[in-house]
Coordinates of C-alpha atoms in Angstrom, one line a residue:
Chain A
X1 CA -23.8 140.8 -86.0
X2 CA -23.3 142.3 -82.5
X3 CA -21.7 140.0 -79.7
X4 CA -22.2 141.6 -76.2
X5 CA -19.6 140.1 -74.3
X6 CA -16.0 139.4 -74.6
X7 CA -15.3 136.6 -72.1
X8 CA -15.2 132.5 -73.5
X9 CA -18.6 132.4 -74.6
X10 CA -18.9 135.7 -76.8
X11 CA -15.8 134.8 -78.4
X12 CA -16.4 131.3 -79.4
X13 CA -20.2 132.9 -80.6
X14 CA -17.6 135.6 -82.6
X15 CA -14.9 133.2 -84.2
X16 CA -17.5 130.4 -85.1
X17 CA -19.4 133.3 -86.9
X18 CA -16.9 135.0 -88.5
X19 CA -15.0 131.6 -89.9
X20 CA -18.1 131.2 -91.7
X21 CA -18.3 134.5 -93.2
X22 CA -20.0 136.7 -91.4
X23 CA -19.3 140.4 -90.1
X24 CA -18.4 140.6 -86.5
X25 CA -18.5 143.4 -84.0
X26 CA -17.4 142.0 -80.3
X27 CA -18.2 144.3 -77.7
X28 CA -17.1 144.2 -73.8
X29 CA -16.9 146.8 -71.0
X30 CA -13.1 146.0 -69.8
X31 CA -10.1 147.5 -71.8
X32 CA -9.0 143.9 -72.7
X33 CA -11.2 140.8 -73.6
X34 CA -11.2 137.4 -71.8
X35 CA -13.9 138.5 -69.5
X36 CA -13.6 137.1 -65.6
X37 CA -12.9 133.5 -66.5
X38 CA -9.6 134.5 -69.1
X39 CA -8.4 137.8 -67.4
X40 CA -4.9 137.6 -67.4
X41 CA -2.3 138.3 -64.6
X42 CA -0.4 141.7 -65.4
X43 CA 2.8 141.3 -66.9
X44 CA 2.3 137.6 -67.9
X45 CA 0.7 136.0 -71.3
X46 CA -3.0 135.2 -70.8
X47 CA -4.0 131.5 -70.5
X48 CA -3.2 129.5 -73.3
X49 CA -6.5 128.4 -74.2
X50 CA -7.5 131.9 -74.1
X51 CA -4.6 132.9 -76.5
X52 CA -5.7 130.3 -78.8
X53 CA -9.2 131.5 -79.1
X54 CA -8.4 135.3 -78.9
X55 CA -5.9 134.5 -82.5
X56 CA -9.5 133.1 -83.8
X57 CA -10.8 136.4 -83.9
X58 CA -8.0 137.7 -85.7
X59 CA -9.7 138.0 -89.0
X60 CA -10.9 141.2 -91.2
X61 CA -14.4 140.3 -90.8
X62 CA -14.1 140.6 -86.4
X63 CA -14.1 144.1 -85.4
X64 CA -13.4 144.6 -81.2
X65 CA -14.2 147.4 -79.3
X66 CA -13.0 147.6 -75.7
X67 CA -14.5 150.1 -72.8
X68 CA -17.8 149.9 -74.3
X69 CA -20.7 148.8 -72.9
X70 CA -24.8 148.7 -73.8
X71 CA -26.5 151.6 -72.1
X72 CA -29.9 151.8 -73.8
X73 CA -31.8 150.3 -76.5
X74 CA -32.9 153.5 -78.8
X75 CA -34.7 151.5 -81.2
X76 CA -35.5 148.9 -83.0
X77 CA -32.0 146.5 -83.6
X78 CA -29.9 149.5 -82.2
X79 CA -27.7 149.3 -79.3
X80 CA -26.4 152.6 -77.5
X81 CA -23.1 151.8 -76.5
X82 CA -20.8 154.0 -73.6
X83 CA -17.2 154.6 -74.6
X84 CA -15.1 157.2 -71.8
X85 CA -17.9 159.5 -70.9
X86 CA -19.3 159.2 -74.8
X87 CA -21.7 156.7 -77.0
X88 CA -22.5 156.0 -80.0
X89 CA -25.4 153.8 -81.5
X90 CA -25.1 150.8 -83.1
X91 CA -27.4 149.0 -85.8
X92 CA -27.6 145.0 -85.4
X93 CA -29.1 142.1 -87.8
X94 CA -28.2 139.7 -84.8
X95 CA -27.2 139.8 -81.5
X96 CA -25.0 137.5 -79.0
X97 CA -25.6 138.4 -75.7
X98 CA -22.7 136.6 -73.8
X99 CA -23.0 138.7 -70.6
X100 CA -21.7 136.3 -68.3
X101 CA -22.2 135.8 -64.3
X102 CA -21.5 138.2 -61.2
X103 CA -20.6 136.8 -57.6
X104 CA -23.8 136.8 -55.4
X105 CA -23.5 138.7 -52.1
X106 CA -25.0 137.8 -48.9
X107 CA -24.4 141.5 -46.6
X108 CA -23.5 140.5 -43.2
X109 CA -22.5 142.6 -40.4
X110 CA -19.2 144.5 -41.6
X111 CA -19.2 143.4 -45.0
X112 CA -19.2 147.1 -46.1
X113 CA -15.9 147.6 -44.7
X114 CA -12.8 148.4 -47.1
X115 CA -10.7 145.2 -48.2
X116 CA -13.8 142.8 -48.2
X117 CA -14.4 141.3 -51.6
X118 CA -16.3 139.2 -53.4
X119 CA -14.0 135.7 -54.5
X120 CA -13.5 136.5 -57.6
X121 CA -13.4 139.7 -57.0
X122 CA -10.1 139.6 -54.9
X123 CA -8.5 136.8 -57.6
X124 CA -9.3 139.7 -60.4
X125 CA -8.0 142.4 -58.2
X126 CA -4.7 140.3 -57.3
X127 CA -4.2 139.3 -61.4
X128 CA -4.5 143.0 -62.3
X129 CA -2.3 143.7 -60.2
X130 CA -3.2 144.4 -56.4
X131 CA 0.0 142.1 -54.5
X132 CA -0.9 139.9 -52.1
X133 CA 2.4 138.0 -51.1
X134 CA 1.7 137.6 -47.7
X135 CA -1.0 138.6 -47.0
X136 CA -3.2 137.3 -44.8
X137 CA -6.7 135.8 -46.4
X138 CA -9.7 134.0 -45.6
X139 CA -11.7 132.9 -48.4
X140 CA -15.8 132.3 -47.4
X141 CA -18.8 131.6 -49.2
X142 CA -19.9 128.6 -51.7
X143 CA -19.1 127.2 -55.2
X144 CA -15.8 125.7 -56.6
X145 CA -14.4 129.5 -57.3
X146 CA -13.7 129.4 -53.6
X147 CA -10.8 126.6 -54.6
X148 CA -10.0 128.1 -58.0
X149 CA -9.2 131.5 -56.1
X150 CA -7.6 130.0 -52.9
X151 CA -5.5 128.0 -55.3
X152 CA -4.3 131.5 -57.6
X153 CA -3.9 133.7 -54.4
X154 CA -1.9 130.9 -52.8
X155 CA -0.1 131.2 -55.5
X156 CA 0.9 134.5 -55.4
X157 CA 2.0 134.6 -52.5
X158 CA -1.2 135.3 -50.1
X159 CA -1.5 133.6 -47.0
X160 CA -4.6 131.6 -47.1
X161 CA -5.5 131.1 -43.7
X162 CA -9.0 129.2 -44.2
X163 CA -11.3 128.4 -46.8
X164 CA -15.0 128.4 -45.3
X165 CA -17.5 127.2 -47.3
X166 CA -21.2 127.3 -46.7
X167 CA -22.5 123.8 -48.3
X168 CA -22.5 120.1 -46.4
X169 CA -19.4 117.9 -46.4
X170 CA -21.7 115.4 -47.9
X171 CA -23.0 117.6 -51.0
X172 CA -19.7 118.0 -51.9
X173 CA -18.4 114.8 -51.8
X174 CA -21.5 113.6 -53.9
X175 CA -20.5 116.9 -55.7
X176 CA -17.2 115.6 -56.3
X177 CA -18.1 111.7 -57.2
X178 CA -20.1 113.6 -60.0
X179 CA -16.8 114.9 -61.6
X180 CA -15.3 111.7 -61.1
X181 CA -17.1 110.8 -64.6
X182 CA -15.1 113.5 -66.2
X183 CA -11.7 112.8 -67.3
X184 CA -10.6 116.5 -67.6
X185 CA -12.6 117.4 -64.7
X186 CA -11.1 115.0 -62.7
X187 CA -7.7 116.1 -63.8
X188 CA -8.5 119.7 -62.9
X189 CA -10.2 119.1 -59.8
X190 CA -7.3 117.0 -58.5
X191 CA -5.2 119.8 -59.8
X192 CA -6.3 121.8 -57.6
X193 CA -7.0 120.2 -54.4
X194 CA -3.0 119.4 -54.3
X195 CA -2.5 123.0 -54.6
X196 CA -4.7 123.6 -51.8
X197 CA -3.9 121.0 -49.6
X198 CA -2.5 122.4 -46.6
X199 CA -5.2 125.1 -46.2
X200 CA -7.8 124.7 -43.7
X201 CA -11.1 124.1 -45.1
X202 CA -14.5 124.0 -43.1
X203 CA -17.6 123.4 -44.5
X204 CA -21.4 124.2 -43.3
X205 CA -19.0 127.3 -41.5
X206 CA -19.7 130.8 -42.8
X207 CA -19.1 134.5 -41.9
X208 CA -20.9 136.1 -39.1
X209 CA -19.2 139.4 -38.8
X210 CA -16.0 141.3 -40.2
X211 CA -14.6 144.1 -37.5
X212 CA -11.9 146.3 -38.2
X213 CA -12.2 150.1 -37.8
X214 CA -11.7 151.9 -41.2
X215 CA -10.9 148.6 -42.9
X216 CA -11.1 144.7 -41.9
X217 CA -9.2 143.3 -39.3
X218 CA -10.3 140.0 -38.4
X219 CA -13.7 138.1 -39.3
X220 CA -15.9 136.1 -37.2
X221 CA -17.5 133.1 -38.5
X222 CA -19.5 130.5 -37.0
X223 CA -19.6 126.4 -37.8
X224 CA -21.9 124.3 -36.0
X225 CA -23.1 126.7 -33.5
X226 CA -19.7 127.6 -32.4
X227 CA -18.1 131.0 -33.3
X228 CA -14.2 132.1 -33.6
X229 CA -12.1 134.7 -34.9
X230 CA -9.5 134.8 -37.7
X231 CA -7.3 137.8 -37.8
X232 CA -6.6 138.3 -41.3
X233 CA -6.4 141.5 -43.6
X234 CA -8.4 140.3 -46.8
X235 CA -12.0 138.6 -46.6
X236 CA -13.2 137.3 -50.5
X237 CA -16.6 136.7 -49.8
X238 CA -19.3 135.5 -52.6
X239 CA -21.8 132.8 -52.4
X240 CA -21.6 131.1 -56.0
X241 CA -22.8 132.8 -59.2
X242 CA -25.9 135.0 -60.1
X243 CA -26.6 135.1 -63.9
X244 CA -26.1 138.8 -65.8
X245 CA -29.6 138.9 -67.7
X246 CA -30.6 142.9 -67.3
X247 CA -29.6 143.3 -71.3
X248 CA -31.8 140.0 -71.9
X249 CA -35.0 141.6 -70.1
X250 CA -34.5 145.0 -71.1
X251 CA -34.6 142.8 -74.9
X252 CA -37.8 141.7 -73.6
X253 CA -36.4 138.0 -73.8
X254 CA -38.3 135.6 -72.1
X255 CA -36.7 134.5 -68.8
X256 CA -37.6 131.1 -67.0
X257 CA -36.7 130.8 -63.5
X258 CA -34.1 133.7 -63.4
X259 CA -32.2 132.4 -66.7
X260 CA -32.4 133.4 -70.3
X261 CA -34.8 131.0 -72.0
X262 CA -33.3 129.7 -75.0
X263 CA -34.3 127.0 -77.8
X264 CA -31.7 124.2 -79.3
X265 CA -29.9 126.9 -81.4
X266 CA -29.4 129.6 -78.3
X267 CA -32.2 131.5 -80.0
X268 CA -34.6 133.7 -77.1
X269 CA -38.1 134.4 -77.3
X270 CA -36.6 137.6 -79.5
X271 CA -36.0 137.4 -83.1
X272 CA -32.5 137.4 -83.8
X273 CA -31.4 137.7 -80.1
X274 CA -29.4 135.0 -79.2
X275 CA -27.9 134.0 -75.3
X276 CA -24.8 131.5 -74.7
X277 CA -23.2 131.3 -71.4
X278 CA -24.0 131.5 -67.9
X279 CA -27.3 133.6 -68.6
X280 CA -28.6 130.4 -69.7
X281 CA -27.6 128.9 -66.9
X282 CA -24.2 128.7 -64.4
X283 CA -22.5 125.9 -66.1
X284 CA -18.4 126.7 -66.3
X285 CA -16.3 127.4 -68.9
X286 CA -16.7 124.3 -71.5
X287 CA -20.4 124.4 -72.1
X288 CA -19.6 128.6 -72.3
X289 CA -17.4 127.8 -75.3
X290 CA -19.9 125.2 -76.8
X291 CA -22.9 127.4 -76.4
X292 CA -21.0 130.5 -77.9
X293 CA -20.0 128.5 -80.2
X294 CA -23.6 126.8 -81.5
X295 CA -24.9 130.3 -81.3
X296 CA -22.7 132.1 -83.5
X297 CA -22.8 129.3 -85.9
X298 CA -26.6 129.8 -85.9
X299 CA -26.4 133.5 -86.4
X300 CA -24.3 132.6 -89.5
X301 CA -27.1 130.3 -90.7
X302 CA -24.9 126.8 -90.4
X303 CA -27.9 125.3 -88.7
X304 CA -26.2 121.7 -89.5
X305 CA -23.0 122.8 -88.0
X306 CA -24.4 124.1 -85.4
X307 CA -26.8 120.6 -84.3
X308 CA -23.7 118.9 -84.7
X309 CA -22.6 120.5 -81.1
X310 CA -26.1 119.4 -79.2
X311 CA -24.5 116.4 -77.6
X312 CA -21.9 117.8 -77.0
X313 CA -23.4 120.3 -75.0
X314 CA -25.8 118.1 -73.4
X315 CA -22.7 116.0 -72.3
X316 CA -21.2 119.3 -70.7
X317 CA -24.9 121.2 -69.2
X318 CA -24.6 117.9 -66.0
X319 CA -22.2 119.9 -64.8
X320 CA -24.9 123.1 -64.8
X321 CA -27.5 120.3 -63.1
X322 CA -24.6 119.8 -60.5
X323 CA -23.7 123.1 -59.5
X324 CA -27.3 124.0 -59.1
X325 CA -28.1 120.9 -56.9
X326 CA -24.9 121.4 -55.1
X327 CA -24.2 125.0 -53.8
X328 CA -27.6 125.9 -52.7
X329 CA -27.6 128.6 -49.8
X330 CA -28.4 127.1 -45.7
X331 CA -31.3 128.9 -44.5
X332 CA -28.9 129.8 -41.5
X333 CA -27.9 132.1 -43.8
X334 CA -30.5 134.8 -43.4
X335 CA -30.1 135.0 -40.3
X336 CA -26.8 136.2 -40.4
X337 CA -28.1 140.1 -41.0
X338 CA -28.8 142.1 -37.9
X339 CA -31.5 145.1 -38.0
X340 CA -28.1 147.5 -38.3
X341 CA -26.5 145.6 -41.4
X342 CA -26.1 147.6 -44.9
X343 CA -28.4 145.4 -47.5
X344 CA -28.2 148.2 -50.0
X345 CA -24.9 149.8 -50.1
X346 CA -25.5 152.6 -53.0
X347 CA -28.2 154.1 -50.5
X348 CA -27.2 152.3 -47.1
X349 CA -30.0 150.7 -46.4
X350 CA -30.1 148.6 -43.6
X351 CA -32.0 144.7 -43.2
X352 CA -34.4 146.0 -40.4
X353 CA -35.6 149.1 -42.5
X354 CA -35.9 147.0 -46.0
X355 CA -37.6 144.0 -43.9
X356 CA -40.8 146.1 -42.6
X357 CA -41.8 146.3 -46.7
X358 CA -44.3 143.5 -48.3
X359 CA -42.3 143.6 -51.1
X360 CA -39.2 144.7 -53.2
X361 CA -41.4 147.6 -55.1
X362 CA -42.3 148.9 -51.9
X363 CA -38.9 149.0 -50.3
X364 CA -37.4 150.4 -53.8
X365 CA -40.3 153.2 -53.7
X366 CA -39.6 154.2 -49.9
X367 CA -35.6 153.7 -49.4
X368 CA -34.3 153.9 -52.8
X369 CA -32.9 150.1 -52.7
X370 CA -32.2 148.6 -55.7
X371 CA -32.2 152.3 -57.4
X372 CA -28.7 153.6 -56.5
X373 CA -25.4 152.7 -59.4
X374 CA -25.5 149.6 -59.0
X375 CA -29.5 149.2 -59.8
X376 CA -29.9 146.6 -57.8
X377 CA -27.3 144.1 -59.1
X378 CA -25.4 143.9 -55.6
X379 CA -28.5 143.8 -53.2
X380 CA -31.4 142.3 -55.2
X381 CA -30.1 138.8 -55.2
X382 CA -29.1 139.1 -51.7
X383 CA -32.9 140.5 -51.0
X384 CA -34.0 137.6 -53.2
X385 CA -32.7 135.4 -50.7
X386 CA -33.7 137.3 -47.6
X387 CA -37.2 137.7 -48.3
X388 CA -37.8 136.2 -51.3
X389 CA -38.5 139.5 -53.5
X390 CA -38.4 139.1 -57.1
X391 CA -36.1 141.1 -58.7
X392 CA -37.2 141.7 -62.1
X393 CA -38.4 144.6 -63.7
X394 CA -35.2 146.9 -65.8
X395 CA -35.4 150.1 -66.6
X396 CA -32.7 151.6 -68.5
X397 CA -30.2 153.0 -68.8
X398 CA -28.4 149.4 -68.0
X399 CA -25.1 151.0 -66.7
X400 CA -25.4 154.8 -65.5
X401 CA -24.8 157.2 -68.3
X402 CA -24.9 160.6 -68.2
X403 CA -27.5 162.9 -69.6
X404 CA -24.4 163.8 -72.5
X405 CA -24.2 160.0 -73.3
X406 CA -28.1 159.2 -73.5
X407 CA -28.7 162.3 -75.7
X408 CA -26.3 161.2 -78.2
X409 CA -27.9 159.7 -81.5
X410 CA -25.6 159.5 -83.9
X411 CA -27.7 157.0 -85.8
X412 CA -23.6 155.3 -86.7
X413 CA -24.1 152.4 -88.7
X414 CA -22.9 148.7 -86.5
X415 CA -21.6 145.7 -88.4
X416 CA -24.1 143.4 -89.9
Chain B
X1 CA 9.9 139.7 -68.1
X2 CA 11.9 143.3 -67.7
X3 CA 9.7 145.6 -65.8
X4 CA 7.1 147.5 -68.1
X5 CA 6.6 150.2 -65.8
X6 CA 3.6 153.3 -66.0
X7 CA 4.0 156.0 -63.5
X8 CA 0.5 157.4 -62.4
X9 CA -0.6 160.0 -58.9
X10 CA -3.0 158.8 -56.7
X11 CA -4.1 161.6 -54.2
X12 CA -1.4 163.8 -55.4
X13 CA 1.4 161.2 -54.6
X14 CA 3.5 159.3 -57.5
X15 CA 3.3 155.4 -57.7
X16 CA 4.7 153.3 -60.4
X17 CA 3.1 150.7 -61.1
X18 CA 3.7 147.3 -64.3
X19 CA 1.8 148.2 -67.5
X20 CA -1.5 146.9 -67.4
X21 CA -2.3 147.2 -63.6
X22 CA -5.8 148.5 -63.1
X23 CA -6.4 151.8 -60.8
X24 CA -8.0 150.1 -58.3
X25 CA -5.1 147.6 -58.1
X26 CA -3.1 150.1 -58.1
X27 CA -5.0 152.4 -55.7
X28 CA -4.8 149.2 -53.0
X29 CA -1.2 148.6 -53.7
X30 CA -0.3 152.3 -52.9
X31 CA -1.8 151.8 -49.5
X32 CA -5.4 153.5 -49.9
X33 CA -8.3 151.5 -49.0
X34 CA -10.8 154.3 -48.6
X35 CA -11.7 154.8 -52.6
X36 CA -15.0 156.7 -51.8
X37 CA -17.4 157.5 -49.1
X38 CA -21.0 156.1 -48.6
X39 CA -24.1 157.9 -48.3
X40 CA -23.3 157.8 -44.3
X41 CA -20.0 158.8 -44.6
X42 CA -18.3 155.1 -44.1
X43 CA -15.4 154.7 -45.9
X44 CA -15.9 152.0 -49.0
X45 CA -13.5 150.1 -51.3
X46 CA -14.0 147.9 -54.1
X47 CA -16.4 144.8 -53.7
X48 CA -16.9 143.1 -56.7
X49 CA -13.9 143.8 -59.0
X50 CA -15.5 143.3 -62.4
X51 CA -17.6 147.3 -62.5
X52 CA -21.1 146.2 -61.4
X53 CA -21.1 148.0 -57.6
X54 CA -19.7 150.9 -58.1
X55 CA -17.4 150.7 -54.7
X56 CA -14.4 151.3 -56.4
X57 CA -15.6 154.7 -58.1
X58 CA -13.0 157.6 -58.2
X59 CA -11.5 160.6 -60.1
X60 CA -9.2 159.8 -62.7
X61 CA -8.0 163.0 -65.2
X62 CA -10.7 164.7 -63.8
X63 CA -13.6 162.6 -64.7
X64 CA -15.6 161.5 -61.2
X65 CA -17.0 158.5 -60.5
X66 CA -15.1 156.4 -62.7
X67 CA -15.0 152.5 -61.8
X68 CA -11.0 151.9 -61.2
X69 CA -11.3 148.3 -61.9
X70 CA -11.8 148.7 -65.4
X71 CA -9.4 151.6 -66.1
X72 CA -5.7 150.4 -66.4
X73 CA -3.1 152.7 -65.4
X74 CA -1.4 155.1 -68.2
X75 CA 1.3 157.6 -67.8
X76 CA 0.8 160.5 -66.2
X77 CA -3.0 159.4 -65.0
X78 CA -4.5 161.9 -61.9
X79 CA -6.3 159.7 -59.4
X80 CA -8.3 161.1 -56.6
X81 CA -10.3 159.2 -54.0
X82 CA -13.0 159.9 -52.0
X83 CA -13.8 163.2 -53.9
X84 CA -16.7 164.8 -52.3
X85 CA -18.5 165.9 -55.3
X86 CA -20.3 162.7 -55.7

């Protein structure tokens, strides 16, 4: 069994698979596991509940293999993985695909330049190492990572001059009374609002334009029809969570309204491909765990075990319904491109040029958008959004790989 | 915590750095914002932190267009930015 994925979800799927037996191979693209949500601060001991579930996988049975990621799907239940400029393929009898979420960008005029981020972008940057005592920040977008990261950078040291996010005062606090049923969500929530107290917040207020000349200087943004200007030297911008699904599609894995269909055991439409996490469906941490965990069970064929998790995960997929309901984008928002702005930034493609095209083929045939590294994963949501393009259709190779990597078929034998 | 340090060059310049810092951390904490340059020449930097854009791609030990933020730093690790050969 293959686990794609080493953040909370693929390692509950691994442990709850291996403690019942079965062979393990856990596979992510960073050099250490935890994903985004567990990434540790350097020189410190990773969260304790990450600790506690990375000793789980301590067994004979769990193999881990770091820096490698899926390239290409050879054949049949074969995986071609990238490892430093290499691969190698891999044989599978099931596969986890825990593949986690990305920020979604919105481009707006200046968002290109140097030391503009996404939000948890700038928290992974700062816990691997990038020091931000006293700095100046502004932290803009939607979704609760805006707090989580305003609360770690303040932390650190970083001065957090503003927190702007996008959403109504009044989804929010309906967002809020939500938690409210949630003991340990409560708990957490009030956690964090003391340690963000005494920064500004604004809502329905977003960014309008970053200026600086070979790296950000000061951002604009704009609340209620008025504009001003923060000086600051780091902008983390990201509007909530896309879902990472290009492994799911490229299975062929049936996809319902941009999210990994899956049935009460996190099976897909593909035999013996199974999905936990947020490709199912942006829903935090808890039901991550729970998910990973009923899927691995599943792939280990303890079908009772694995039923005996539904309510659970039922109890914990409100808070998917409620980030959903909550954090959806203003229409002001797409009106904060000019003709000039960079949509695509692998090809520089700017909003006028991509907005004269009926439709996302046509403006990846003509400009190249959507075809450069990042294959789309930075600008397609945002073009999504803009002009409502769908932005299916993967091709691989998943990641770039070079012609050395893609020729390589070592036909090396995976773990069950 | 005594201070695990590695000692890496980025654009021919020595920084030291804790064990376990990532190149692009480290790349920013030396002073460097401009890791490549776009297809118009703009300078770029990391966006998304987590190897999906590709903003943060640089030289390291001679390989190009490696994605910093999932490289940690090692001893004696040659980083170049903005290389032209793209």
């Amino acid at each position: 069994m293959i686990v794609v994925g080493g953040g909370p979800a693929g390692i509950a799927a691994a442990s709850a698979a291996a403690d019942s037996g079965q062979s393990v191979l856990l596979i992510d693209r960073r050099p250490r596991l935890g994903g985004n949500v567990w990434h540790a601060t350097v020189g410190e001991r990773p969260p304790p509940e990450a600790s506690t579930a990375l000793q789980q996988l301590d067994r004979p049975n769990v193999q881990v293999a770091c820096e490698t990621e899926v390239l290409d799907l050879p054949r049949p239940a074969t995986l071609l993985v990238g490892f430093r400029g290499t691969a190698r393929e891999l044989r599978y009898g099931a596969l986890v695909l825990a593949t986690g979420a990305r920020e979604r960008f919105l481009p707006f005029p200046g968002w290109t330049l140097p030391n503009v981020t996404g939000v948890g972008a700038l928290q992974l940057l700062a816990k691997a190492g990038l020091p931000v005592r006293g700095r100046s920040i502004v932290i803009a977008g939607s979704g609760p990572l805006l707090f989580a990261a305003a609360a770690y950078l303040r932390e650190a040291g970083g001065d957090v001059r503003l927190i702007a996010e996008q959403c109504s005062r009044m989804r929010l606090w309906r967002f809020a009374a939500g938690l409210a049923r949630d003991g340990r969500r409560l708990r957490q929530a009030w956690d964090l609002r003391r340690q963000v107290s005494r920064i500004p917040f604004r809502t329905g207020c977003w960014p309008v334009r970053a200026e600086g000349t070979e790296k950000l200087e000061r951002v604009v943004l704009r609340k209620d029809g008025r504009e001003w200007t923060e000086k600051c030297e780091l902008l983390a911008c990201g509007f909530h969570l896309t879902p990472n699904t290009e492994l799911a599609e490229l299975l062929g894995c049936r996809l319902a309204d941009g999210l990994v269909a899956v049935d009460e055991y996190q099976r897909t439409s593909v035999p013996h491909v199974y999905c936990a996490g947020e490709p199912v469906g942006i829903g935090g941490l808890q039901l991550a765990q729970v998910e990973g965990t009923i899927a691995g069970l599943a792939c280990a064929g303890r079908l009772d075990q694995a039923r005996g998790l539904i309510r659970e995960r039922g109890r914990l997929a409100g808070f998917r319904i409620a980030l959903a309901r909550t954090f959806d984008l203003a229409p002001q928002l797409r009106e904060v491109a000019t003709q000039d702005t960079i949509v695509c930034r692998c090809e520089d493609v700017s909003a006028g040029r991509l907005a004269s095209f009926d439709s996302g083929r046509e403006a990846r045939l003509q400009t190249r958008c959507g075809m450069g590294r990042c294959q789309g994963r930075i600008c397609g949501p945002a073009a999504e959004f803009l002009w409502g393009w769908n932005p299916r259709g993967v091709r691989p190779p998943v990641v770039p790989a070079t012609v050395g990597q893609l020729a390589l078929a070592s036909g090396l034998q995976g773990a069950g | 915590m005594t201070a695990d340090l590695v000692s890496v060059s980025i654009d021919g310049a020595p920084v030291r750095v804790p064990r376990g810092t990532s190149v692009a951390a480290a790349i920013l904490a030396s002073g460097t914002t401009r890791f490549r340059d776009s297809v118009s020449g703009k300078p770029r930097g990391p966006l998304c932190g987590m190897g999906l854009c590709f903003e943060c791609i640089v030289t390291v030990n001679a390989q190009p267009r490696v994605r910093s933020c999932l490289i940690e730093c090692a001893d004696d690790m040659e980083v170049h930015t903005h290389d032209s050969a793209r």
